[in-house]
Amino acid sequence: MPVLRQDESYLIGTAQAIKALEKKDKAYVLVISDSHGDYDRFYALLEAYGSKLDALIFCGDGSFDLVGIIEAMANESPDSPLPDKILPPVIAFVRGNGDAESYSYTYKGKNEVIIAPQAQNLTICGKKIFVAHGHKYSVDFGLDYAVEIAEKLGLDYFFYGHTHIPREKKLKNTWFINPGSCSRPRGGFPPTCALLKLYKDEKEAACHFYEIKENRFGNVDLKPMKI
C-alpha cells in the first residue's frame, strides 16, 4: 500500500519514492486539473490508469476530490490491492482559487491534515518541474509572468490549470502545459487530461492530450486528441 501522507516538501509519498522519482530513467505521469467536485470521474481515471503511473500531478480546483480518494484508499484493509492500483507512488497537487488551504481526513483511525500549497516544485527524471493552478500568474491573460518565473527558477516544465483549456507551448527554455479540465471544459473542448512520458536522457517529454470519455460500463476511456 502506498504511504498516503504528506512529505515535508508537500508532495504525497515517502521520501524514498520522491527521491527515486527524481532519478528514474523514465517516468509515466498523469496531469489532471479542475475536477470541481467530480469525484467519480477523478476516481474512474485513477482506477483505469493509476497502476501504470509513476506520478500524478493535479493542478488545483478540486483538491477535495483528490483528498477524498486518498482517504478512501487509506481506509482500505492492509491487504487490499486497491490502493496500489489507484494511487501512484508520488502525488503533487496545488491549491486552486476554489480550494481550501488545508483538508482533514482519516488515516488509520486518526485525523490527518493535508496542506494544499499554492505552488509545488518537484524533479522527475532529472527535469525541474513547477506546478501551480495559474490564477496567481495571470494565465487568463497570457503566460508572460509565468515565463518570468520559469526563467528565474530554471524550469523545464510549468504545469498549470485554471483556464479549463488544454494547451502546450514552449517559451524560452520551458514547456508550459495545461491539461484542460477533466470535468468542466471550456473553449469548445471536451473533458481532457494529459499523459507524459519523461526520460532522463532525453531533453523533452512525450506529451499527449486525451479526451475523457465514459463508456457504456460506466468507466472512462481516453481518446487521443490534438489541441
Coordinates of N, CA and C in Angstrom, one line a residue:
M1 N 0.8 -1.2 0.0 CA 0.0 0.0 0.0 C 0.9 1.2 0.0
P2 N 0.6 2.2 -0.9 CA 1.4 3.5 -0.9 C 1.2 4.2 0.4
V3 N 2.2 5.0 0.8 CA 2.0 5.8 2.0 C 1.2 7.0 1.7
L4 N 0.1 7.2 2.4 CA -0.8 8.3 2.0 C -0.7 9.5 2.9
R5 N 0.5 9.9 3.1 CA 0.8 11.0 4.0 C 1.7 12.0 3.3
Q6 N 1.6 13.2 3.7 CA 2.3 14.3 3.0 C 3.8 14.4 3.5
D7 N 4.7 14.5 2.6 CA 6.1 14.7 3.0 C 6.3 16.2 3.3
E8 N 7.4 16.5 4.0 CA 7.7 17.9 4.3 C 7.8 18.8 3.1
S9 N 8.0 18.2 1.9 CA 8.0 19.0 0.7 C 6.6 19.3 0.2
Y10 N 5.6 18.8 0.9 CA 4.2 18.9 0.5 C 3.8 17.9 -0.6
L11 N 4.7 17.1 -1.1 CA 4.4 16.0 -2.0 C 3.8 14.9 -1.2
I12 N 2.9 14.1 -1.8 CA 2.4 13.0 -1.1 C 3.1 11.7 -1.5
G13 N 3.8 11.0 -0.6 CA 4.6 9.9 -0.8 C 5.8 9.8 0.1
T14 N 6.5 8.7 0.1 CA 7.6 8.6 1.0 C 8.8 9.4 0.5
A15 N 9.7 9.8 1.4 CA 11.0 10.4 0.9 C 11.7 9.6 -0.1
Q16 N 11.7 8.2 0.1 CA 12.4 7.3 -0.8 C 11.7 7.3 -2.2
A17 N 10.4 7.3 -2.2 CA 9.7 7.4 -3.5 C 10.0 8.7 -4.2
I18 N 10.0 9.8 -3.5 CA 10.2 11.1 -4.1 C 11.6 11.1 -4.7
K19 N 12.6 10.6 -3.9 CA 14.0 10.6 -4.4 C 14.2 9.7 -5.6
A20 N 13.5 8.6 -5.6 CA 13.6 7.6 -6.7 C 13.0 8.2 -8.0
L21 N 11.9 9.0 -7.8 CA 11.3 9.6 -9.0 C 12.3 10.6 -9.6
E22 N 13.0 11.3 -8.8 CA 14.0 12.3 -9.3 C 15.0 11.7 -10.2
K23 N 15.4 10.4 -9.9 CA 16.5 9.8 -10.6 C 16.1 8.7 -11.6
K24 N 14.8 8.5 -11.8 CA 14.3 7.4 -12.7 C 14.8 7.7 -14.1
D25 N 15.0 6.6 -14.9 CA 15.4 6.7 -16.3 C 14.2 7.2 -17.1
K26 N 13.0 6.7 -16.7 CA 11.8 7.1 -17.4 C 10.7 7.1 -16.5
A27 N 9.7 7.9 -16.7 CA 8.5 8.0 -15.8 C 7.3 8.4 -16.6
Y28 N 6.2 7.8 -16.2 CA 4.9 8.0 -16.8 C 4.0 8.8 -15.8
V29 N 3.6 10.0 -16.3 CA 2.9 11.0 -15.4 C 1.5 11.4 -16.0
L30 N 0.5 11.3 -15.1 CA -0.8 11.8 -15.5 C -1.0 13.2 -14.9
V31 N -1.4 14.1 -15.7 CA -1.7 15.5 -15.3 C -3.2 15.8 -15.5
I32 N -3.8 16.2 -14.4 CA -5.2 16.5 -14.3 C -5.4 17.9 -13.7
S33 N -6.5 18.5 -14.0 CA -6.9 19.8 -13.4 C -8.4 20.0 -13.3
D34 N -8.8 20.8 -12.4 CA -10.1 21.4 -12.4 C -11.2 20.3 -12.4
S35 N -11.2 19.5 -11.5 CA -12.3 18.5 -11.4 C -13.6 19.1 -10.7
H36 N -13.4 20.1 -9.9 CA -14.6 20.8 -9.4 C -15.7 20.0 -8.8
G37 N -15.3 19.0 -8.0 CA -16.3 18.2 -7.3 C -16.7 16.9 -8.0
D38 N -16.1 16.7 -9.2 CA -16.5 15.5 -9.9 C -15.6 14.3 -9.4
Y39 N -15.9 13.9 -8.2 CA -15.1 12.8 -7.6 C -15.1 11.6 -8.4
D40 N -16.3 11.2 -8.9 CA -16.5 9.9 -9.6 C -15.6 9.9 -10.9
R41 N -15.5 11.0 -11.6 CA -14.6 11.0 -12.8 C -13.2 10.9 -12.4
F42 N -12.8 11.7 -11.4 CA -11.4 11.6 -10.9 C -11.0 10.2 -10.5
Y43 N -11.9 9.6 -9.7 CA -11.6 8.2 -9.3 C -11.6 7.3 -10.4
A44 N -12.5 7.4 -11.4 CA -12.5 6.5 -12.5 C -11.2 6.6 -13.4
L45 N -10.7 7.8 -13.5 CA -9.4 8.0 -14.2 C -8.3 7.2 -13.5
L46 N -8.2 7.4 -12.2 CA -7.2 6.7 -11.4 C -7.4 5.2 -11.4
E47 N -8.6 4.8 -11.3 CA -8.9 3.4 -11.3 C -8.5 2.7 -12.6
A48 N -8.6 3.4 -13.7 CA -8.2 2.9 -15.0 C -6.7 3.0 -15.3
Y49 N -6.1 4.0 -14.8 CA -4.7 4.2 -15.2 C -3.7 4.4 -14.1
G50 N -4.2 4.4 -12.8 CA -3.3 4.7 -11.7 C -2.1 3.7 -11.6
S51 N -2.4 2.4 -11.8 CA -1.3 1.4 -11.7 C -0.2 1.5 -12.7
K52 N -0.4 2.3 -13.7 CA 0.6 2.5 -14.8 C 1.5 3.7 -14.5
L53 N 1.1 4.5 -13.5 CA 1.8 5.8 -13.3 C 2.9 5.7 -12.3
D54 N 3.9 6.6 -12.6 CA 5.0 6.9 -11.6 C 4.6 8.1 -10.7
A55 N 3.8 9.0 -11.3 CA 3.4 10.2 -10.5 C 2.1 10.7 -11.0
L56 N 1.4 11.4 -10.2 CA 0.2 12.1 -10.5 C 0.4 13.6 -10.2
I57 N 0.1 14.5 -11.2 CA 0.1 15.9 -10.9 C -1.3 16.5 -11.1
F58 N -1.8 17.1 -10.0 CA -3.1 17.8 -10.1 C -2.9 19.3 -9.9
C59 N -3.5 20.0 -10.9 CA -3.2 21.5 -10.9 C -4.3 22.3 -10.2
G60 N -5.0 21.7 -9.3 CA -5.9 22.5 -8.5 C -7.4 22.6 -8.9
D61 N -8.2 23.2 -8.0 CA -9.6 23.3 -8.2 C -10.3 22.0 -8.3
G62 N -10.4 21.4 -7.1 CA -10.9 20.0 -6.9 C -10.0 19.2 -6.0
S63 N -9.2 19.9 -5.2 CA -8.3 19.2 -4.3 C -9.1 18.3 -3.3
F64 N -10.4 18.8 -3.0 CA -11.2 18.0 -2.1 C -11.5 16.6 -2.7
D65 N -11.6 16.5 -4.0 CA -11.8 15.2 -4.7 C -10.6 14.3 -4.5
L66 N -9.4 14.9 -4.7 CA -8.2 14.1 -4.5 C -8.1 13.6 -3.1
V67 N -8.3 14.5 -2.1 CA -8.2 14.1 -0.7 C -9.2 13.0 -0.4
G68 N -10.4 13.1 -1.0 CA -11.4 12.1 -0.8 C -11.0 10.7 -1.3
I69 N -10.3 10.7 -2.4 CA -9.7 9.5 -2.9 C -8.6 8.9 -2.0
I70 N -7.8 9.8 -1.6 CA -6.7 9.4 -0.6 C -7.3 8.8 0.6
E71 N -8.3 9.5 1.2 CA -9.0 9.0 2.4 C -9.6 7.6 2.2
A72 N -10.3 7.4 1.0 CA -10.9 6.1 0.7 C -9.8 5.0 0.6
M73 N -8.7 5.3 0.0 CA -7.6 4.3 -0.1 C -7.0 4.1 1.3
A74 N -6.9 5.1 2.1 CA -6.3 5.0 3.5 C -7.1 4.0 4.3
N75 N -8.4 4.0 4.1 CA -9.3 3.2 4.9 C -9.6 1.8 4.3
E76 N -8.9 1.4 3.2 CA -8.9 0.1 2.7 C -8.1 -0.8 3.7
S77 N -8.5 -2.1 3.7 CA -7.8 -3.1 4.6 C -6.3 -3.2 4.1
P78 N -5.4 -3.5 5.1 CA -3.9 -3.5 4.8 C -3.6 -4.4 3.6
D79 N -4.4 -5.5 3.4 CA -4.0 -6.4 2.3 C -4.8 -6.2 1.0
S80 N -5.5 -5.0 1.0 CA -6.3 -4.7 -0.2 C -5.3 -4.3 -1.4
P81 N -5.6 -4.8 -2.6 CA -4.7 -4.4 -3.7 C -5.2 -3.1 -4.3
L82 N -6.3 -2.5 -3.8 CA -6.9 -1.3 -4.5 C -6.0 -0.1 -4.4
P83 N -5.4 0.3 -3.2 CA -4.5 1.5 -3.2 C -3.4 1.5 -4.2
D84 N -2.7 0.3 -4.4 CA -1.7 0.2 -5.3 C -2.2 0.4 -6.8
K85 N -3.4 0.0 -7.0 CA -4.0 0.1 -8.3 C -4.4 1.5 -8.6
I86 N -4.9 2.2 -7.6 CA -5.4 3.6 -7.8 C -4.4 4.7 -7.7
L87 N -3.5 4.6 -6.7 CA -2.6 5.7 -6.5 C -1.2 5.4 -6.8
P88 N -0.5 6.3 -7.6 CA 0.9 6.2 -7.9 C 1.8 6.5 -6.6
P89 N 3.1 6.2 -6.7 CA 3.9 6.4 -5.5 C 4.1 7.9 -5.1
V90 N 4.0 8.8 -6.0 CA 4.1 10.2 -5.7 C 3.0 11.0 -6.3
I91 N 2.5 11.9 -5.5 CA 1.4 12.8 -5.9 C 1.8 14.3 -5.6
A92 N 1.7 15.1 -6.6 CA 1.9 16.5 -6.5 C 0.6 17.2 -6.7
F93 N 0.1 18.1 -5.8 CA -1.1 18.9 -6.1 C -0.9 20.3 -5.5
V94 N -1.8 21.2 -6.0 CA -1.7 22.6 -5.6 C -3.1 23.1 -5.3
R95 N -3.2 24.2 -4.6 CA -4.4 24.9 -4.3 C -4.9 25.7 -5.5
G96 N -6.1 25.5 -5.9 CA -6.8 26.4 -6.9 C -7.5 27.5 -6.2
N97 N -8.0 28.4 -6.9 CA -8.7 29.6 -6.4 C -10.0 29.2 -5.7
G98 N -10.5 27.9 -6.0 CA -11.7 27.4 -5.4 C -11.4 26.4 -4.3
D99 N -10.2 26.2 -3.9 CA -9.8 25.2 -2.9 C -9.5 25.8 -1.6
A100 N -9.5 25.0 -0.5 CA -9.2 25.4 0.8 C -7.7 25.4 1.0
E101 N -7.2 26.0 2.1 CA -5.7 25.9 2.4 C -5.3 24.6 2.9
S102 N -6.2 23.8 3.5 CA -5.9 22.5 4.0 C -7.2 21.7 4.1
Y103 N -6.9 20.3 4.2 CA -8.0 19.4 4.3 C -7.7 18.3 5.3
S104 N -8.7 17.9 6.0 CA -8.5 16.8 7.0 C -9.1 15.6 6.5
Y105 N -8.5 14.5 6.9 CA -9.0 13.1 6.5 C -8.6 12.1 7.5
T106 N -9.2 11.0 7.5 CA -8.9 9.9 8.5 C -7.9 8.9 7.9
Y107 N -6.8 8.7 8.7 CA -5.8 7.8 8.2 C -5.4 6.9 9.4
K108 N -5.7 5.6 9.3 CA -5.5 4.6 10.3 C -6.2 5.0 11.6
G109 N -7.4 5.5 11.5 CA -8.2 5.9 12.6 C -7.9 7.2 13.2
K110 N -6.9 7.9 12.7 CA -6.5 9.2 13.2 C -6.8 10.3 12.2
N111 N -7.1 11.5 12.8 CA -7.3 12.6 11.9 C -6.0 13.2 11.4
E112 N -5.8 13.3 10.1 CA -4.7 13.9 9.5 C -5.0 15.1 8.7
V113 N -4.1 16.0 8.5 CA -4.3 17.2 7.7 C -3.3 17.3 6.5
I114 N -3.9 17.6 5.4 CA -3.1 17.8 4.2 C -3.1 19.3 3.8
I115 N -1.9 19.8 3.7 CA -1.8 21.2 3.3 C -1.9 21.3 1.8
A116 N -2.7 22.2 1.2 CA -2.7 22.5 -0.2 C -1.9 23.7 -0.5
P117 N -0.6 23.4 -1.1 CA 0.3 24.6 -1.3 C -0.2 25.4 -2.5
Q118 N 0.2 26.6 -2.6 CA 0.0 27.5 -3.7 C 0.7 27.0 -4.9
A119 N 1.9 26.5 -4.7 CA 2.8 26.0 -5.8 C 3.6 24.8 -5.3
Q120 N 4.1 24.0 -6.2 CA 4.8 22.8 -5.9 C 6.0 22.7 -6.8
N121 N 7.2 22.4 -6.3 CA 8.3 22.0 -7.0 C 8.6 20.6 -6.9
L122 N 9.0 19.9 -8.0 CA 9.5 18.5 -7.9 C 10.4 18.3 -9.1
T123 N 11.1 17.2 -9.0 CA 12.0 16.7 -10.0 C 11.6 15.3 -10.5
I124 N 11.5 15.1 -11.8 CA 11.2 13.8 -12.3 C 12.2 13.5 -13.4
C125 N 12.9 12.4 -13.3 CA 13.9 12.1 -14.3 C 14.9 13.2 -14.5
G126 N 15.2 13.9 -13.5 CA 16.2 15.0 -13.6 C 15.6 16.3 -14.1
K127 N 14.4 16.3 -14.5 CA 13.7 17.5 -15.0 C 13.1 18.4 -13.9
K128 N 13.3 19.7 -13.9 CA 12.8 20.6 -12.9 C 11.4 21.0 -13.3
I129 N 10.4 20.7 -12.4 CA 9.0 20.8 -12.7 C 8.4 21.8 -11.6
F130 N 7.5 22.6 -12.1 CA 6.8 23.5 -11.2 C 5.3 23.4 -11.5
V131 N 4.5 23.3 -10.5 CA 3.1 23.1 -10.6 C 2.4 24.3 -9.9
A132 N 1.4 24.9 -10.5 CA 0.6 26.0 -9.9 C -0.8 25.9 -10.6
H133 N -1.8 26.4 -9.9 CA -3.1 26.5 -10.5 C -3.1 27.5 -11.7
G134 N -2.5 28.6 -11.5 CA -2.4 29.6 -12.6 C -3.0 30.9 -12.3
H135 N -3.9 31.0 -11.4 CA -4.6 32.3 -11.1 C -3.7 33.3 -10.5
K136 N -2.7 32.9 -9.8 CA -1.7 33.8 -9.2 C -0.7 34.3 -10.3
Y137 N -0.7 33.7 -11.4 CA 0.3 34.0 -12.5 C -0.4 34.6 -13.7
S138 N -1.7 35.0 -13.5 CA -2.5 35.7 -14.6 C -2.5 35.0 -15.9
V139 N -2.7 33.6 -15.8 CA -2.7 32.8 -17.0 C -4.0 33.1 -17.9
D140 N -5.0 33.7 -17.3 CA -6.2 34.1 -18.1 C -5.8 35.1 -19.2
F141 N -4.7 35.8 -18.9 CA -4.3 36.9 -19.8 C -3.0 36.7 -20.6
G142 N -2.4 35.5 -20.4 CA -1.2 35.2 -21.1 C -0.2 34.5 -20.1
L143 N 1.0 34.2 -20.6 CA 2.0 33.5 -19.9 C 3.2 34.3 -19.5
D144 N 3.1 35.6 -19.7 CA 4.3 36.5 -19.5 C 4.9 36.3 -18.1
Y145 N 4.0 36.4 -17.1 CA 4.5 36.3 -15.7 C 5.0 34.9 -15.4
A146 N 4.3 33.9 -16.0 CA 4.8 32.5 -15.8 C 6.1 32.3 -16.4
V147 N 6.4 32.9 -17.6 CA 7.7 32.8 -18.2 C 8.8 33.4 -17.4
E148 N 8.4 34.5 -16.8 CA 9.4 35.2 -16.0 C 9.8 34.3 -14.8
I149 N 8.8 33.7 -14.1 CA 9.1 32.8 -13.0 C 9.9 31.6 -13.5
A150 N 9.5 31.0 -14.6 CA 10.2 29.9 -15.1 C 11.7 30.2 -15.4
E151 N 12.0 31.3 -15.9 CA 13.4 31.7 -16.2 C 14.2 31.9 -14.9
K152 N 13.5 32.5 -13.9 CA 14.2 32.7 -12.6 C 14.6 31.3 -12.0
L153 N 13.6 30.4 -12.1 CA 13.8 29.1 -11.4 C 14.5 28.0 -12.3
G154 N 14.7 28.4 -13.6 CA 15.4 27.4 -14.5 C 14.6 26.2 -14.7
L155 N 13.3 26.3 -15.0 CA 12.4 25.2 -15.1 C 12.4 24.6 -16.5
D156 N 12.2 23.2 -16.4 CA 12.0 22.5 -17.7 C 10.5 22.5 -18.0
Y157 N 9.6 22.3 -17.0 CA 8.2 22.2 -17.2 C 7.4 23.1 -16.2
F158 N 6.4 23.7 -16.7 CA 5.5 24.5 -15.8 C 4.1 24.0 -16.1
F159 N 3.5 23.3 -15.1 CA 2.1 22.8 -15.3 C 1.1 23.7 -14.6
Y160 N 0.0 24.0 -15.2 CA -1.0 24.9 -14.7 C -2.4 24.5 -15.1
G161 N -3.4 25.0 -14.5 CA -4.8 24.8 -14.9 C -5.5 26.1 -15.0
H162 N -6.7 26.2 -14.3 CA -7.5 27.4 -14.2 C -8.3 27.8 -15.4
T163 N -7.7 27.8 -16.6 CA -8.4 28.3 -17.8 C -9.4 27.2 -18.3
H164 N -9.2 26.0 -17.9 CA -10.0 24.8 -18.4 C -9.8 24.6 -19.9
I165 N -8.8 25.0 -20.4 CA -8.5 24.9 -21.8 C -7.1 24.2 -22.0
P166 N -7.0 23.0 -22.7 CA -5.7 22.4 -22.8 C -4.8 23.2 -23.7
R167 N -3.5 23.2 -23.3 CA -2.5 23.9 -24.0 C -1.1 23.4 -23.8
E168 N -0.3 23.4 -24.8 CA 1.1 23.0 -24.7 C 1.9 24.0 -25.6
K169 N 2.8 24.7 -24.9 CA 3.7 25.7 -25.6 C 5.0 25.8 -25.0
K170 N 6.0 25.8 -25.8 CA 7.4 26.1 -25.3 C 7.7 27.5 -25.5
L171 N 8.1 28.1 -24.4 CA 8.5 29.5 -24.4 C 9.9 29.6 -23.6
K172 N 10.8 30.3 -24.3 CA 12.2 30.3 -23.9 C 12.7 28.8 -23.7
N173 N 13.0 28.4 -22.6 CA 13.5 27.0 -22.4 C 12.6 26.1 -21.6
T174 N 11.3 26.6 -21.5 CA 10.4 25.9 -20.6 C 9.1 25.5 -21.4
W175 N 8.6 24.3 -21.1 CA 7.4 23.8 -21.7 C 6.3 24.2 -20.7
F176 N 5.2 24.9 -21.2 CA 4.1 25.3 -20.4 C 2.9 24.4 -20.8
I177 N 2.4 23.6 -19.9 CA 1.4 22.6 -20.2 C 0.2 22.7 -19.3
N178 N -1.0 22.9 -19.9 CA -2.3 22.9 -19.2 C -3.1 21.7 -19.7
P179 N -3.5 20.8 -18.8 CA -4.2 19.6 -19.2 C -5.6 19.8 -19.6
G180 N -6.1 21.1 -19.4 CA -7.5 21.3 -19.5 C -8.3 20.9 -18.3
S181 N -9.6 20.8 -18.3 CA -10.4 20.4 -17.2 C -11.0 19.0 -17.5
C182 N -10.9 18.2 -16.4 CA -11.4 16.8 -16.6 C -12.9 16.8 -16.4
S183 N -13.5 17.9 -16.0 CA -14.9 17.9 -15.6 C -15.7 19.1 -16.3
R184 N -15.1 20.3 -16.3 CA -15.9 21.4 -16.8 C -15.1 22.1 -17.9
P185 N -15.0 21.5 -19.1 CA -14.1 22.1 -20.2 C -14.7 23.4 -20.7
R186 N -13.8 24.2 -21.3 CA -14.2 25.5 -22.0 C -13.6 25.5 -23.3
G187 N -14.0 26.5 -24.1 CA -13.4 26.8 -25.4 C -13.7 25.8 -26.4
G188 N -14.8 25.0 -26.2 CA -15.3 24.0 -27.2 C -14.6 22.7 -27.1
F189 N -13.7 22.5 -26.0 CA -13.0 21.3 -25.8 C -13.9 20.3 -25.0
P190 N -13.7 19.0 -25.1 CA -14.3 18.0 -24.2 C -13.5 18.0 -22.9
P191 N -14.0 17.2 -22.0 CA -13.1 16.9 -20.8 C -11.8 16.3 -21.2
T192 N -10.7 16.8 -20.6 CA -9.4 16.3 -21.1 C -8.4 16.1 -19.9
C193 N -7.3 15.4 -20.2 CA -6.2 15.3 -19.3 C -5.0 15.1 -20.2
A194 N -3.8 15.1 -19.6 CA -2.6 14.9 -20.3 C -1.7 13.8 -19.7
L195 N -1.1 13.0 -20.6 CA -0.2 11.9 -20.1 C 1.2 12.2 -20.7
L196 N 2.2 12.2 -19.8 CA 3.6 12.5 -20.2 C 4.5 11.3 -20.0
K197 N 5.4 11.1 -20.9 CA 6.5 10.1 -20.7 C 7.8 11.0 -20.6
L198 N 8.4 11.0 -19.5 CA 9.7 11.7 -19.3 C 10.8 10.7 -19.3
Y199 N 11.9 11.2 -19.9 CA 13.1 10.3 -20.0 C 14.3 11.1 -19.4
K200 N 15.1 10.4 -18.7 CA 16.3 11.0 -18.1 C 17.3 11.5 -19.2
D201 N 17.4 10.7 -20.2 CA 18.4 11.0 -21.2 C 17.9 11.8 -22.4
E202 N 16.6 12.2 -22.4 CA 16.0 13.0 -23.4 C 15.5 14.3 -22.9
K203 N 15.8 15.4 -23.6 CA 15.6 16.7 -23.1 C 14.1 17.0 -23.0
E204 N 13.3 16.5 -23.9 CA 11.9 16.8 -23.9 C 11.0 15.5 -23.7
A205 N 9.9 15.7 -23.0 CA 9.0 14.6 -22.8 C 8.1 14.4 -24.0
A206 N 7.5 13.2 -24.0 CA 6.4 13.0 -25.0 C 5.1 13.3 -24.3
C207 N 4.4 14.3 -24.7 CA 3.2 14.8 -24.1 C 2.0 14.5 -25.0
H208 N 1.0 13.9 -24.5 CA -0.2 13.5 -25.3 C -1.4 14.0 -24.5
F209 N -2.3 14.6 -25.2 CA -3.6 15.0 -24.6 C -4.7 14.0 -25.0
Y210 N -5.7 13.8 -24.1 CA -6.7 12.8 -24.3 C -8.1 13.4 -23.9
E211 N -9.1 13.0 -24.7 CA -10.4 13.3 -24.4 C -10.9 12.2 -23.4
I212 N -11.5 12.6 -22.3 CA -12.0 11.7 -21.3 C -13.5 11.3 -21.7
K213 N -13.7 10.0 -22.1 CA -15.0 9.6 -22.5 C -15.5 8.5 -21.6
E214 N -16.7 8.6 -21.2 CA -17.3 7.5 -20.4 C -17.9 6.4 -21.3
N215 N -17.5 5.2 -21.0 CA -18.0 4.1 -21.8 C -19.3 3.5 -21.3
R216 N -19.9 2.5 -22.0 CA -21.2 2.0 -21.6 C -21.2 1.3 -20.3
F217 N -20.0 1.0 -19.8 CA -19.9 0.3 -18.5 C -19.7 1.2 -17.3
G218 N -19.8 2.5 -17.6 CA -19.6 3.5 -16.5 C -18.2 3.8 -16.2
N219 N -17.2 3.3 -17.0 CA -15.8 3.6 -16.8 C -15.4 4.6 -17.7
V220 N -14.1 5.0 -17.7 CA -13.6 6.0 -18.6 C -12.6 5.5 -19.6
D221 N -12.6 5.9 -20.8 CA -11.6 5.6 -21.8 C -11.0 6.9 -22.2
L222 N -9.7 6.9 -22.6 CA -9.0 8.0 -23.0 C -8.8 8.0 -24.6
K223 N -9.3 9.0 -25.2 CA -9.3 9.0 -26.7 C -8.2 10.1 -27.1
P224 N -7.1 9.7 -27.8 CA -6.1 10.7 -28.2 C -6.7 11.8 -29.0
M225 N -6.2 13.0 -28.7 CA -6.7 14.2 -29.4 C -5.6 15.2 -29.6
K226 N -5.8 16.1 -30.6 CA -4.9 17.2 -30.9 C -5.5 18.4 -30.4
I227 N -4.7 19.4 -29.9 CA -5.2 20.6 -29.4 C -4.7 21.8 -30.3

